[in-house]
């Protein structure tokens, strides 16, 4: 099932509109650096767990060591990033996407 020619034209107009290009730019400028940072943070945890066992096994207090703290911080950073993205999306992306949607549908 292929799209009707008028649908293809509409999609091309939306894709080339300044608002849509701005929406993509704002999305990418937030998501790509945060993804790279998180991947670096995660790989640091994995690499240090594999090759810096002495450091990761260092006991901080009781039975809590550095590796456990790093592992728990992985969860914390995931939730912080999700919260931050939600706030960014609500304030910066959603209004712009609504504008693009209205222009595309002619509302």
mmCIF file with all atom_site columns, C-alpha atoms in Angstrom:
data_model
loop_
_atom_site.group_PDB
_atom_site.id
_atom_site.type_symbol
_atom_site.label_atom_id
_atom_site.label_alt_id
_atom_site.label_comp_id
_atom_site.label_asym_id
_atom_site.label_entity_id
_atom_site.label_seq_id
_atom_site.pdbx_PDB_ins_code
_atom_site.Cartn_x
_atom_site.Cartn_y
_atom_site.Cartn_z
_atom_site.occupancy
_atom_site.B_iso_or_equiv
_atom_site.pdbx_formal_charge
_atom_site.auth_seq_id
_atom_site.auth_comp_id
_atom_site.auth_asym_id
_atom_site.auth_atom_id
_atom_site.pdbx_PDB_model_num
ATOM 1   C CA . UNK A 1 1   ? 0.000  0.000  0.000  1.00 0.00 ? 1   UNK A CA 1
ATOM 2   C CA . UNK A 1 2   ? 1.593  3.245  -1.083 1.00 0.00 ? 2   UNK A CA 1
ATOM 3   C CA . UNK A 1 3   ? 0.775  6.816  -0.132 1.00 0.00 ? 3   UNK A CA 1
ATOM 4   C CA . UNK A 1 4   ? -1.256 9.002  -2.439 1.00 0.00 ? 4   UNK A CA 1
ATOM 5   C CA . UNK A 1 5   ? 0.750  11.621 -4.387 1.00 0.00 ? 5   UNK A CA 1
ATOM 6   C CA . UNK A 1 6   ? -0.865 14.469 -2.430 1.00 0.00 ? 6   UNK A CA 1
ATOM 7   C CA . UNK A 1 7   ? 0.234  12.819 0.833  1.00 0.00 ? 7   UNK A CA 1
ATOM 8   C CA . UNK A 1 8   ? 3.804  12.587 -0.433 1.00 0.00 ? 8   UNK A CA 1
ATOM 9   C CA . UNK A 1 9   ? 3.715  16.263 -1.402 1.00 0.00 ? 9   UNK A CA 1
ATOM 10  C CA . UNK A 1 10  ? 2.370  17.203 2.033  1.00 0.00 ? 10  UNK A CA 1
ATOM 11  C CA . UNK A 1 11  ? 5.078  15.177 3.778  1.00 0.00 ? 11  UNK A CA 1
ATOM 12  C CA . UNK A 1 12  ? 7.760  16.832 1.671  1.00 0.00 ? 12  UNK A CA 1
ATOM 13  C CA . UNK A 1 13  ? 6.380  20.296 2.473  1.00 0.00 ? 13  UNK A CA 1
ATOM 14  C CA . UNK A 1 14  ? 6.334  19.498 6.182  1.00 0.00 ? 14  UNK A CA 1
ATOM 15  C CA . UNK A 1 15  ? 9.809  17.997 6.061  1.00 0.00 ? 15  UNK A CA 1
ATOM 16  C CA . UNK A 1 16  ? 11.224 21.113 4.435  1.00 0.00 ? 16  UNK A CA 1
ATOM 17  C CA . UNK A 1 17  ? 9.331  23.641 6.568  1.00 0.00 ? 17  UNK A CA 1
ATOM 18  C CA . UNK A 1 18  ? 11.428 25.881 8.839  1.00 0.00 ? 18  UNK A CA 1
ATOM 19  C CA . UNK A 1 19  ? 9.432  24.837 11.918 1.00 0.00 ? 19  UNK A CA 1
ATOM 20  C CA . UNK A 1 20  ? 10.020 21.141 11.278 1.00 0.00 ? 20  UNK A CA 1
ATOM 21  C CA . UNK A 1 21  ? 13.734 21.734 10.665 1.00 0.00 ? 21  UNK A CA 1
ATOM 22  C CA . UNK A 1 22  ? 13.903 23.691 13.929 1.00 0.00 ? 22  UNK A CA 1
ATOM 23  C CA . UNK A 1 23  ? 12.085 20.869 15.726 1.00 0.00 ? 23  UNK A CA 1
ATOM 24  C CA . UNK A 1 24  ? 14.600 18.334 14.417 1.00 0.00 ? 24  UNK A CA 1
ATOM 25  C CA . UNK A 1 25  ? 17.520 20.597 15.350 1.00 0.00 ? 25  UNK A CA 1
ATOM 26  C CA . UNK A 1 26  ? 16.256 21.084 18.906 1.00 0.00 ? 26  UNK A CA 1
ATOM 27  C CA . UNK A 1 27  ? 15.576 17.364 19.315 1.00 0.00 ? 27  UNK A CA 1
ATOM 28  C CA . UNK A 1 28  ? 19.001 16.342 18.033 1.00 0.00 ? 28  UNK A CA 1
ATOM 29  C CA . UNK A 1 29  ? 20.873 19.002 19.996 1.00 0.00 ? 29  UNK A CA 1
ATOM 30  C CA . UNK A 1 30  ? 19.402 17.565 23.189 1.00 0.00 ? 30  UNK A CA 1
ATOM 31  C CA . UNK A 1 31  ? 19.257 13.843 22.503 1.00 0.00 ? 31  UNK A CA 1
ATOM 32  C CA . UNK A 1 32  ? 22.588 13.179 20.781 1.00 0.00 ? 32  UNK A CA 1
ATOM 33  C CA . UNK A 1 33  ? 24.884 14.739 23.427 1.00 0.00 ? 33  UNK A CA 1
ATOM 34  C CA . UNK A 1 34  ? 22.912 13.170 26.267 1.00 0.00 ? 34  UNK A CA 1
ATOM 35  C CA . UNK A 1 35  ? 22.994 9.768  24.581 1.00 0.00 ? 35  UNK A CA 1
ATOM 36  C CA . UNK A 1 36  ? 26.742 10.033 24.015 1.00 0.00 ? 36  UNK A CA 1
ATOM 37  C CA . UNK A 1 37  ? 27.282 11.102 27.618 1.00 0.00 ? 37  UNK A CA 1
ATOM 38  C CA . UNK A 1 38  ? 25.180 8.288  28.999 1.00 0.00 ? 38  UNK A CA 1
ATOM 39  C CA . UNK A 1 39  ? 26.887 5.700  26.799 1.00 0.00 ? 39  UNK A CA 1
ATOM 40  C CA . UNK A 1 40  ? 30.276 6.968  27.969 1.00 0.00 ? 40  UNK A CA 1
ATOM 41  C CA . UNK A 1 41  ? 29.119 6.766  31.598 1.00 0.00 ? 41  UNK A CA 1
ATOM 42  C CA . UNK A 1 42  ? 27.780 3.229  31.101 1.00 0.00 ? 42  UNK A CA 1
ATOM 43  C CA . UNK A 1 43  ? 30.901 2.008  29.274 1.00 0.00 ? 43  UNK A CA 1
ATOM 44  C CA . UNK A 1 44  ? 33.089 3.555  31.975 1.00 0.00 ? 44  UNK A CA 1
ATOM 45  C CA . UNK A 1 45  ? 31.204 1.454  34.517 1.00 0.00 ? 45  UNK A CA 1
ATOM 46  C CA . UNK A 1 46  ? 31.621 -1.710 32.430 1.00 0.00 ? 46  UNK A CA 1
ATOM 47  C CA . UNK A 1 47  ? 35.315 -1.113 31.679 1.00 0.00 ? 47  UNK A CA 1
ATOM 48  C CA . UNK A 1 48  ? 36.147 -0.259 35.258 1.00 0.00 ? 48  UNK A CA 1
ATOM 49  C CA . UNK A 1 49  ? 34.270 -3.328 36.475 1.00 0.00 ? 49  UNK A CA 1
ATOM 50  C CA . UNK A 1 50  ? 36.354 -5.479 34.135 1.00 0.00 ? 50  UNK A CA 1
ATOM 51  C CA . UNK A 1 51  ? 39.798 -3.880 34.462 1.00 0.00 ? 51  UNK A CA 1
ATOM 52  C CA . UNK A 1 52  ? 39.827 -1.834 37.667 1.00 0.00 ? 52  UNK A CA 1
ATOM 53  C CA . UNK A 1 53  ? 38.582 -4.484 40.037 1.00 0.00 ? 53  UNK A CA 1
ATOM 54  C CA . UNK A 1 54  ? 40.668 -3.228 42.931 1.00 0.00 ? 54  UNK A CA 1
ATOM 55  C CA . UNK A 1 55  ? 39.158 0.235  42.709 1.00 0.00 ? 55  UNK A CA 1
ATOM 56  C CA . UNK A 1 56  ? 35.625 -1.018 42.092 1.00 0.00 ? 56  UNK A CA 1
ATOM 57  C CA . UNK A 1 57  ? 35.924 -3.463 44.990 1.00 0.00 ? 57  UNK A CA 1
ATOM 58  C CA . UNK A 1 58  ? 37.038 -0.747 47.414 1.00 0.00 ? 58  UNK A CA 1
ATOM 59  C CA . UNK A 1 59  ? 34.652 -0.806 50.378 1.00 0.00 ? 59  UNK A CA 1
ATOM 60  C CA . UNK A 1 60  ? 33.144 2.596  51.133 1.00 0.00 ? 60  UNK A CA 1
ATOM 61  C CA . UNK A 1 61  ? 31.166 1.599  54.222 1.00 0.00 ? 61  UNK A CA 1
ATOM 62  C CA . UNK A 1 62  ? 29.698 -1.633 55.548 1.00 0.00 ? 62  UNK A CA 1
ATOM 63  C CA . UNK A 1 63  ? 29.301 -3.952 52.588 1.00 0.00 ? 63  UNK A CA 1
ATOM 64  C CA . UNK A 1 64  ? 28.870 -1.141 50.064 1.00 0.00 ? 64  UNK A CA 1
ATOM 65  C CA . UNK A 1 65  ? 31.689 -0.848 47.542 1.00 0.00 ? 65  UNK A CA 1
ATOM 66  C CA . UNK A 1 66  ? 32.410 1.508  44.648 1.00 0.00 ? 66  UNK A CA 1
ATOM 67  C CA . UNK A 1 67  ? 30.948 -0.907 42.076 1.00 0.00 ? 67  UNK A CA 1
ATOM 68  C CA . UNK A 1 68  ? 27.617 -1.009 43.888 1.00 0.00 ? 68  UNK A CA 1
ATOM 69  C CA . UNK A 1 69  ? 27.472 2.785  44.062 1.00 0.00 ? 69  UNK A CA 1
ATOM 70  C CA . UNK A 1 70  ? 28.351 3.060  40.348 1.00 0.00 ? 70  UNK A CA 1
ATOM 71  C CA . UNK A 1 71  ? 25.656 0.510  39.507 1.00 0.00 ? 71  UNK A CA 1
ATOM 72  C CA . UNK A 1 72  ? 23.023 2.340  41.517 1.00 0.00 ? 72  UNK A CA 1
ATOM 73  C CA . UNK A 1 73  ? 24.073 5.623  39.919 1.00 0.00 ? 73  UNK A CA 1
ATOM 74  C CA . UNK A 1 74  ? 23.323 4.041  36.531 1.00 0.00 ? 74  UNK A CA 1
ATOM 75  C CA . UNK A 1 75  ? 19.679 3.795  37.578 1.00 0.00 ? 75  UNK A CA 1
ATOM 76  C CA . UNK A 1 76  ? 19.675 7.285  39.041 1.00 0.00 ? 76  UNK A CA 1
ATOM 77  C CA . UNK A 1 77  ? 21.185 8.785  35.886 1.00 0.00 ? 77  UNK A CA 1
ATOM 78  C CA . UNK A 1 78  ? 18.636 6.957  33.721 1.00 0.00 ? 78  UNK A CA 1
ATOM 79  C CA . UNK A 1 79  ? 15.725 8.418  35.681 1.00 0.00 ? 79  UNK A CA 1
ATOM 80  C CA . UNK A 1 80  ? 17.296 11.888 35.770 1.00 0.00 ? 80  UNK A CA 1
ATOM 81  C CA . UNK A 1 81  ? 17.798 11.845 32.000 1.00 0.00 ? 81  UNK A CA 1
ATOM 82  C CA . UNK A 1 82  ? 14.197 10.693 31.453 1.00 0.00 ? 82  UNK A CA 1
ATOM 83  C CA . UNK A 1 83  ? 12.895 13.443 33.754 1.00 0.00 ? 83  UNK A CA 1
ATOM 84  C CA . UNK A 1 84  ? 15.110 16.050 32.075 1.00 0.00 ? 84  UNK A CA 1
ATOM 85  C CA . UNK A 1 85  ? 13.985 14.963 28.598 1.00 0.00 ? 85  UNK A CA 1
ATOM 86  C CA . UNK A 1 86  ? 10.329 15.144 29.642 1.00 0.00 ? 86  UNK A CA 1
ATOM 87  C CA . UNK A 1 87  ? 10.782 18.717 30.878 1.00 0.00 ? 87  UNK A CA 1
ATOM 88  C CA . UNK A 1 88  ? 12.751 19.710 27.778 1.00 0.00 ? 88  UNK A CA 1
ATOM 89  C CA . UNK A 1 89  ? 10.226 18.082 25.476 1.00 0.00 ? 89  UNK A CA 1
ATOM 90  C CA . UNK A 1 90  ? 7.256  19.688 27.208 1.00 0.00 ? 90  UNK A CA 1
ATOM 91  C CA . UNK A 1 91  ? 8.739  23.165 27.087 1.00 0.00 ? 91  UNK A CA 1
ATOM 92  C CA . UNK A 1 92  ? 10.666 23.178 23.794 1.00 0.00 ? 92  UNK A CA 1
ATOM 93  C CA . UNK A 1 93  ? 9.548  20.350 21.516 1.00 0.00 ? 93  UNK A CA 1
ATOM 94  C CA . UNK A 1 94  ? 5.833  19.923 22.153 1.00 0.00 ? 94  UNK A CA 1
ATOM 95  C CA . UNK A 1 95  ? 4.799  23.502 21.288 1.00 0.00 ? 95  UNK A CA 1
ATOM 96  C CA . UNK A 1 96  ? 6.821  23.378 18.089 1.00 0.00 ? 96  UNK A CA 1
ATOM 97  C CA . UNK A 1 97  ? 5.508  19.946 17.127 1.00 0.00 ? 97  UNK A CA 1
ATOM 98  C CA . UNK A 1 98  ? 1.957  21.155 17.700 1.00 0.00 ? 98  UNK A CA 1
ATOM 99  C CA . UNK A 1 99  ? 2.644  24.079 15.376 1.00 0.00 ? 99  UNK A CA 1
ATOM 100 C CA . UNK A 1 100 ? 4.026  21.733 12.703 1.00 0.00 ? 100 UNK A CA 1
ATOM 101 C CA . UNK A 1 101 ? 1.022  19.421 13.120 1.00 0.00 ? 101 UNK A CA 1
ATOM 102 C CA . UNK A 1 102 ? -1.437 22.310 12.757 1.00 0.00 ? 102 UNK A CA 1
ATOM 103 C CA . UNK A 1 103 ? 0.297  23.570 9.631  1.00 0.00 ? 103 UNK A CA 1
ATOM 104 C CA . UNK A 1 104 ? 0.348  20.059 8.133  1.00 0.00 ? 104 UNK A CA 1
ATOM 105 C CA . UNK A 1 105 ? -3.313 19.357 8.778  1.00 0.00 ? 105 UNK A CA 1
ATOM 106 C CA . UNK A 1 106 ? -4.476 22.882 7.986  1.00 0.00 ? 106 UNK A CA 1
ATOM 107 C CA . UNK A 1 107 ? -6.188 23.470 11.346 1.00 0.00 ? 107 UNK A CA 1
#
